[in-house]
Amino acid sequence: MSILVLGGRGKTSSRVSRLLAQANIPFIVASRTVSDKVPYHQSQFDWNDKTTYPKLFADAKAKTGKPVSAVYLVASMDPNTPEQLKDFIDLAVKENVKRIVLLSASTIEKGGPVMGQGHEYLVKLHEEIGLEYTVLRPTWFQENFSAAYHTPTIRNEGKFYSAMQDGTVPLISVEDIAAVAFRTLTDPRPHNTEYLLLGPTKLTYDEVAKILSDVSGKPITHVKLTQEEQTRRWIAAGLSEEFAAGLAGMEAGAVASGREGQLTSDAVLKVTGRPPKGFYEFALENRHVWA
Ligand SMILES: NC(=O)c1ccc[n+]([C@@H]2O[C@H](COP(=O)([O-])OP(=O)(O)OC[C@H]3O[C@@H](n4cnc5c(N)ncnc54)[C@H](OP(=O)(O)O)[C@@H]3O)[C@@H](O)[C@H]2O)c1
């Protein structure tokens, strides 16, 4: 049996692929572009082109020699529609997939928008036909500072922007998310649950700025924006109006309100057997990015 990894060369998927390769488990990566530099089986896939969905399963069988038994389901950054997720899950079930691990978010409850709809659908299929599932609900990623949207402004302006105000976030490393994804995809026993995935330290973004300044030796500041200002920044960065408003709304609604800082979970330790990485350790490992 093989594993289908959506989310291509993205932050968690690239690490899930590495763990599968290290464990010699057959898998294929679904990516918008197939690259010679990727040392794994790949298949071209775009959430916005439904004709690419069935080809993934055919490619997996042709390239790994085995049918897909489990899927790591990652929605694109500018979000999918709930219908796209549901269509994909239906196709996976038709293709005899036994297990789906969905990457959602701490801010999205079962039945909530997009991934929340996918979450609800997986639970329904688990109850009706015994589909095995896990839903991963991580908080904001540490790597947003080293390999995503905060990186260019830190490098170019010595600043990063949010609508989080003085709320705290238990930032998590994508290494820990990938480790939980790997276990829930490959454990003989299905988990059939949701996991809230949190890092060990709750920090305000002013405290994050102080840590990044200390480890890089450069002054880095957190610029506090209103929800409306942050929405306009996301739109200027190329996100759709709806998604931009959703992201800024999560920063203001979940973090600035204090809710995210009240979350607790020992899921990373429970599933992987090791504690999640702290932000200071992450910052030390990545200080070359900001120095
Ligand atoms: N960043 C956070 O703090 C955070 C927190 C909680 C949850 N999440 C969730 O985690 C997921 C990943 O977010 P991320 O920010 O970490 O991004 P990411 O995984 O670094 O990137 C997403 C990947 O998805 C693939 N992709 C993008 N558009 C696609 C499309 N139209 N069709 C097929 N594949 C597509 C791309 O892979 P290729 O380039 O190889 O095509 C891209 O690298 C999202 O669903 C997000 O909502 C993120």
Tab-separated table of N, CA, C and O in Angstrom, residues 106-169:
chain	number	residue	atom	x	y	z
A	106	SER	N	-6.079	25.223	14.500
A	106	SER	CA	-6.613	25.348	15.865
A	106	SER	C	-7.869	26.215	15.889
A	106	SER	O	-8.755	26.028	16.726
A	107	THR	N	-7.921	27.171	14.970
A	107	THR	CA	-9.035	28.131	14.967
A	107	THR	C	-10.295	27.568	14.294
A	107	THR	O	-11.328	28.225	14.322
A	108	ILE	N	-10.179	26.389	13.677
A	108	ILE	CA	-11.316	25.860	12.904
A	108	ILE	C	-11.891	24.611	13.589
A	108	ILE	O	-11.261	23.553	13.609
A	109	GLU	N	-13.081	24.766	14.124
A	109	GLU	CA	-13.762	23.650	14.800
A	109	GLU	C	-14.409	22.729	13.761
A	109	GLU	O	-14.660	23.147	12.634
A	110	LYS	N	-14.719	21.500	14.163
A	110	LYS	CA	-15.525	20.609	13.305
A	110	LYS	C	-16.816	21.334	12.925
A	110	LYS	O	-17.490	21.895	13.787
A	111	GLY	N	-17.113	21.341	11.627
A	111	GLY	CA	-18.330	22.026	11.158
A	111	GLY	C	-18.090	23.489	10.809
A	111	GLY	O	-18.966	24.156	10.276
A	112	GLY	N	-16.867	23.989	11.067
A	112	GLY	CA	-16.518	25.378	10.743
A	112	GLY	C	-16.230	25.526	9.252
A	112	GLY	O	-16.494	24.609	8.472
A	113	PRO	N	-15.663	26.660	8.860
A	113	PRO	CA	-15.439	26.900	7.428
A	113	PRO	C	-14.425	25.940	6.803
A	113	PRO	O	-13.490	25.505	7.458
A	114	VAL	N	-14.637	25.632	5.547
A	114	VAL	CA	-13.771	24.834	4.663
A	114	VAL	C	-13.198	23.571	5.347
A	114	VAL	O	-13.815	22.523	5.266
A	115	MET	N	-12.025	23.655	5.982
A	115	MET	CA	-11.463	22.430	6.582
A	115	MET	C	-12.390	21.903	7.683
A	115	MET	O	-12.415	20.704	7.951
A	116	GLY	N	-13.116	22.794	8.332
A	116	GLY	CA	-14.088	22.365	9.344
A	116	GLY	C	-15.191	21.511	8.721
A	116	GLY	O	-15.703	20.570	9.349
A	117	GLN	N	-15.546	21.832	7.462
A	117	GLN	CA	-16.537	21.014	6.742
A	117	GLN	C	-15.926	19.658	6.383
A	117	GLN	O	-16.582	18.620	6.493
A	118	GLY	N	-14.650	19.687	5.954
A	118	GLY	CA	-13.951	18.434	5.654
A	118	GLY	C	-13.858	17.568	6.903
A	118	GLY	O	-14.064	16.349	6.853
A	119	HIS	N	-13.555	18.200	8.036
A	119	HIS	CA	-13.460	17.517	9.333
A	119	HIS	C	-14.792	16.798	9.631
A	119	HIS	O	-14.826	15.599	9.940
A	120	GLU	N	-15.867	17.564	9.508
A	120	GLU	CA	-17.196	16.996	9.806
A	120	GLU	C	-17.516	15.821	8.876
A	120	GLU	O	-18.058	14.794	9.298
A	121	TYR	N	-17.118	15.960	7.608
A	121	TYR	CA	-17.409	14.907	6.619
A	121	TYR	C	-16.610	13.629	6.937
A	121	TYR	O	-17.128	12.519	6.827
A	122	LEU	N	-15.371	13.803	7.367
A	122	LEU	CA	-14.557	12.624	7.727
A	122	LEU	C	-15.176	11.875	8.909
A	122	LEU	O	-15.230	10.642	8.927
A	123	VAL	N	-15.650	12.634	9.898
A	123	VAL	CA	-16.271	11.990	11.078
A	123	VAL	C	-17.524	11.231	10.638
A	123	VAL	O	-17.768	10.086	11.063
A	124	LYS	N	-18.290	11.840	9.734
A	124	LYS	CA	-19.524	11.198	9.230
A	124	LYS	C	-19.164	9.877	8.501
A	124	LYS	O	-19.774	8.831	8.757
A	125	LEU	N	-18.128	9.933	7.649
A	125	LEU	CA	-17.748	8.723	6.904
A	125	LEU	C	-17.146	7.672	7.844
A	125	LEU	O	-17.299	6.470	7.612
A	126	HIS	N	-16.489	8.120	8.897
A	126	HIS	CA	-15.975	7.170	9.894
A	126	HIS	C	-17.155	6.421	10.527
A	126	HIS	O	-17.123	5.196	10.650
A	127	GLU	N	-18.181	7.175	10.894
A	127	GLU	CA	-19.336	6.552	11.557
A	127	GLU	C	-20.128	5.664	10.581
A	127	GLU	O	-20.615	4.608	10.950
A	128	GLU	N	-20.226	6.101	9.322
A	128	GLU	CA	-21.075	5.369	8.364
A	128	GLU	C	-20.375	4.173	7.725
A	128	GLU	O	-20.971	3.119	7.540
A	129	ILE	N	-19.095	4.349	7.335
A	129	ILE	CA	-18.434	3.260	6.585
A	129	ILE	C	-17.092	2.840	7.192
A	129	ILE	O	-16.361	2.062	6.591
A	130	GLY	N	-16.763	3.411	8.359
A	130	GLY	CA	-15.532	2.985	9.047
A	130	GLY	C	-14.261	3.588	8.472
A	130	GLY	O	-13.160	3.074	8.742
A	131	LEU	N	-14.370	4.662	7.691
A	131	LEU	CA	-13.160	5.336	7.199
A	131	LEU	C	-12.316	5.768	8.399
A	131	LEU	O	-12.849	6.333	9.363
A	132	GLU	N	-11.012	5.488	8.355
A	132	GLU	CA	-10.127	5.890	9.450
A	132	GLU	C	-9.683	7.335	9.211
A	132	GLU	O	-9.409	7.705	8.063
A	133	TYR	N	-9.616	8.116	10.287
A	133	TYR	CA	-9.291	9.533	10.079
A	133	TYR	C	-8.534	10.096	11.281
A	133	TYR	O	-8.619	9.560	12.398
A	134	THR	N	-7.810	11.180	11.014
A	134	THR	CA	-7.309	12.056	12.082
A	134	THR	C	-7.386	13.467	11.536
A	134	THR	O	-7.096	13.698	10.358
A	135	VAL	N	-7.772	14.415	12.376
A	135	VAL	CA	-7.739	15.820	11.991
A	135	VAL	C	-6.697	16.513	12.859
A	135	VAL	O	-6.751	16.443	14.091
A	136	LEU	N	-5.718	17.149	12.202
A	136	LEU	CA	-4.658	17.868	12.910
A	136	LEU	C	-5.046	19.338	12.958
A	136	LEU	O	-5.344	19.941	11.927
A	137	ARG	N	-5.052	19.907	14.172
A	137	ARG	CA	-5.464	21.312	14.321
A	137	ARG	C	-4.336	22.117	14.969
A	137	ARG	O	-4.390	22.439	16.153
A	138	PRO	N	-3.296	22.447	14.153
A	138	PRO	CA	-2.182	23.216	14.709
A	138	PRO	C	-2.522	24.687	14.859
A	138	PRO	O	-3.331	25.237	14.119
A	139	THR	N	-1.816	25.319	15.799
A	139	THR	CA	-1.864	26.777	15.911
A	139	THR	C	-0.930	27.368	14.847
A	139	THR	O	-0.459	26.656	13.948
A	140	TRP	N	-0.598	28.649	14.928
A	140	TRP	CA	0.289	29.296	13.948
A	140	TRP	C	1.656	28.629	13.968
A	140	TRP	O	2.138	28.195	15.032
A	141	PHE	N	2.286	28.579	12.769
A	141	PHE	CA	3.557	27.861	12.613
A	141	PHE	C	4.745	28.766	12.978
A	141	PHE	O	4.788	29.935	12.569
A	142	GLN	N	5.737	28.201	13.660
A	142	GLN	CA	7.001	28.917	13.898
A	142	GLN	C	7.638	29.298	12.561
A	142	GLN	O	8.192	30.388	12.403
A	143	GLU	N	7.533	28.403	11.580
A	143	GLU	CA	8.206	28.610	10.289
A	143	GLU	C	7.580	29.729	9.463
A	143	GLU	O	8.127	30.094	8.416
A	144	ASN	N	6.465	30.322	9.915
A	144	ASN	CA	5.964	31.521	9.228
A	144	ASN	C	7.016	32.637	9.291
A	144	ASN	O	7.005	33.551	8.478
A	145	PHE	N	7.921	32.532	10.286
A	145	PHE	CA	8.968	33.556	10.429
A	145	PHE	C	10.217	33.229	9.610
A	145	PHE	O	10.955	34.118	9.233
A	146	SER	N	10.448	31.930	9.343
A	146	SER	CA	11.699	31.559	8.662
A	146	SER	C	11.505	31.207	7.201
A	146	SER	O	12.449	31.272	6.414
A	147	ALA	N	10.285	30.813	6.818
A	147	ALA	CA	10.096	30.310	5.448
A	147	ALA	C	8.715	30.647	4.914
A	147	ALA	O	8.139	29.872	4.154
A	148	ALA	N	8.178	31.784	5.302
A	148	ALA	CA	6.841	32.128	4.803
A	148	ALA	C	6.641	33.636	4.870
A	148	ALA	O	7.607	34.402	4.807
A	149	TYR	N	5.410	34.037	5.089
A	149	TYR	CA	5.043	35.430	4.820
A	149	TYR	C	5.734	36.473	5.692
A	149	TYR	O	5.865	37.618	5.262
A	150	HIS	N	6.208	36.120	6.897
A	150	HIS	CA	6.917	37.141	7.686
A	150	HIS	C	8.377	37.301	7.250
A	150	HIS	O	9.016	38.300	7.602
A	151	THR	N	8.909	36.315	6.528
A	151	THR	CA	10.349	36.335	6.216
A	151	THR	C	10.761	37.546	5.361
A	151	THR	O	11.720	38.240	5.720
A	152	PRO	N	10.067	37.839	4.252
A	152	PRO	CA	10.543	38.962	3.419
A	152	PRO	C	10.499	40.311	4.133
A	152	PRO	O	11.430	41.102	3.989
A	153	THR	N	9.459	40.568	4.940
A	153	THR	CA	9.412	41.889	5.583
A	153	THR	C	10.461	41.991	6.696
A	153	THR	O	11.007	43.059	6.929
A	154	ILE	N	10.746	40.866	7.353
A	154	ILE	CA	11.819	40.910	8.364
A	154	ILE	C	13.142	41.217	7.669
A	154	ILE	O	13.918	42.065	8.112
A	155	ARG	N	13.391	40.554	6.544
A	155	ARG	CA	14.659	40.763	5.828
A	155	ARG	C	14.758	42.181	5.258
A	155	ARG	O	15.786	42.831	5.355
A	156	ASN	N	13.648	42.655	4.663
A	156	ASN	CA	13.713	43.933	3.935
A	156	ASN	C	13.507	45.149	4.827
A	156	ASN	O	14.033	46.211	4.554
A	157	GLU	N	12.673	44.970	5.891
A	157	GLU	CA	12.310	46.156	6.683
A	157	GLU	C	12.663	46.020	8.161
A	157	GLU	O	12.491	46.975	8.924
A	158	GLY	N	13.064	44.792	8.580
A	158	GLY	CA	13.290	44.568	10.011
A	158	GLY	C	11.987	44.588	10.794
A	158	GLY	O	11.974	44.895	11.991
A	159	LYS	N	10.877	44.250	10.110
A	159	LYS	CA	9.562	44.314	10.765
A	159	LYS	C	8.694	43.135	10.331
A	159	LYS	O	8.887	42.589	9.241
A	160	PHE	N	7.754	42.761	11.177
A	160	PHE	CA	6.675	41.885	10.717
A	160	PHE	C	5.359	42.422	11.262
A	160	PHE	O	5.329	43.147	12.254
A	161	TYR	N	4.278	42.085	10.581
A	161	TYR	CA	2.999	42.755	10.809
A	161	TYR	C	1.943	41.737	11.246
A	161	TYR	O	1.882	40.624	10.722
A	162	SER	N	1.094	42.125	12.195
A	162	SER	CA	-0.038	41.255	12.545
A	162	SER	C	-1.159	42.083	13.161
A	162	SER	O	-0.941	43.236	13.559
A	163	ALA	N	-2.317	41.427	13.257
A	163	ALA	CA	-3.442	42.034	13.979
A	163	ALA	C	-3.641	41.329	15.320
A	163	ALA	O	-4.734	41.293	15.868
A	164	MET	N	-2.544	40.732	15.832
A	164	MET	CA	-2.650	39.937	17.064
A	164	MET	C	-2.567	40.790	18.331
A	164	MET	O	-2.801	40.276	19.423
A	165	GLN	N	-2.143	42.051	18.169
A	165	GLN	CA	-1.997	42.972	19.319
A	165	GLN	C	-1.102	42.325	20.390
A	165	GLN	O	-0.033	41.865	20.059
A	166	ASP	N	-1.580	42.245	21.645
A	166	ASP	CA	-0.753	41.678	22.718
A	166	ASP	C	-1.225	40.279	23.124
A	166	ASP	O	-0.904	39.800	24.224
A	167	GLY	N	-1.968	39.620	22.213
A	167	GLY	CA	-2.407	38.249	22.502
A	167	GLY	C	-1.232	37.287	22.383
A	167	GLY	O	-0.253	37.564	21.688
A	168	THR	N	-1.324	36.144	23.081
A	168	THR	CA	-0.237	35.160	23.010
A	168	THR	C	-0.619	33.994	22.104
A	168	THR	O	-1.800	33.656	21.947
A	169	VAL	N	0.434	33.377	21.508
A	169	VAL	CA	0.262	32.215	20.612
A	169	VAL	C	1.256	31.139	21.029
A	169	VAL	O	2.444	31.434	21.181
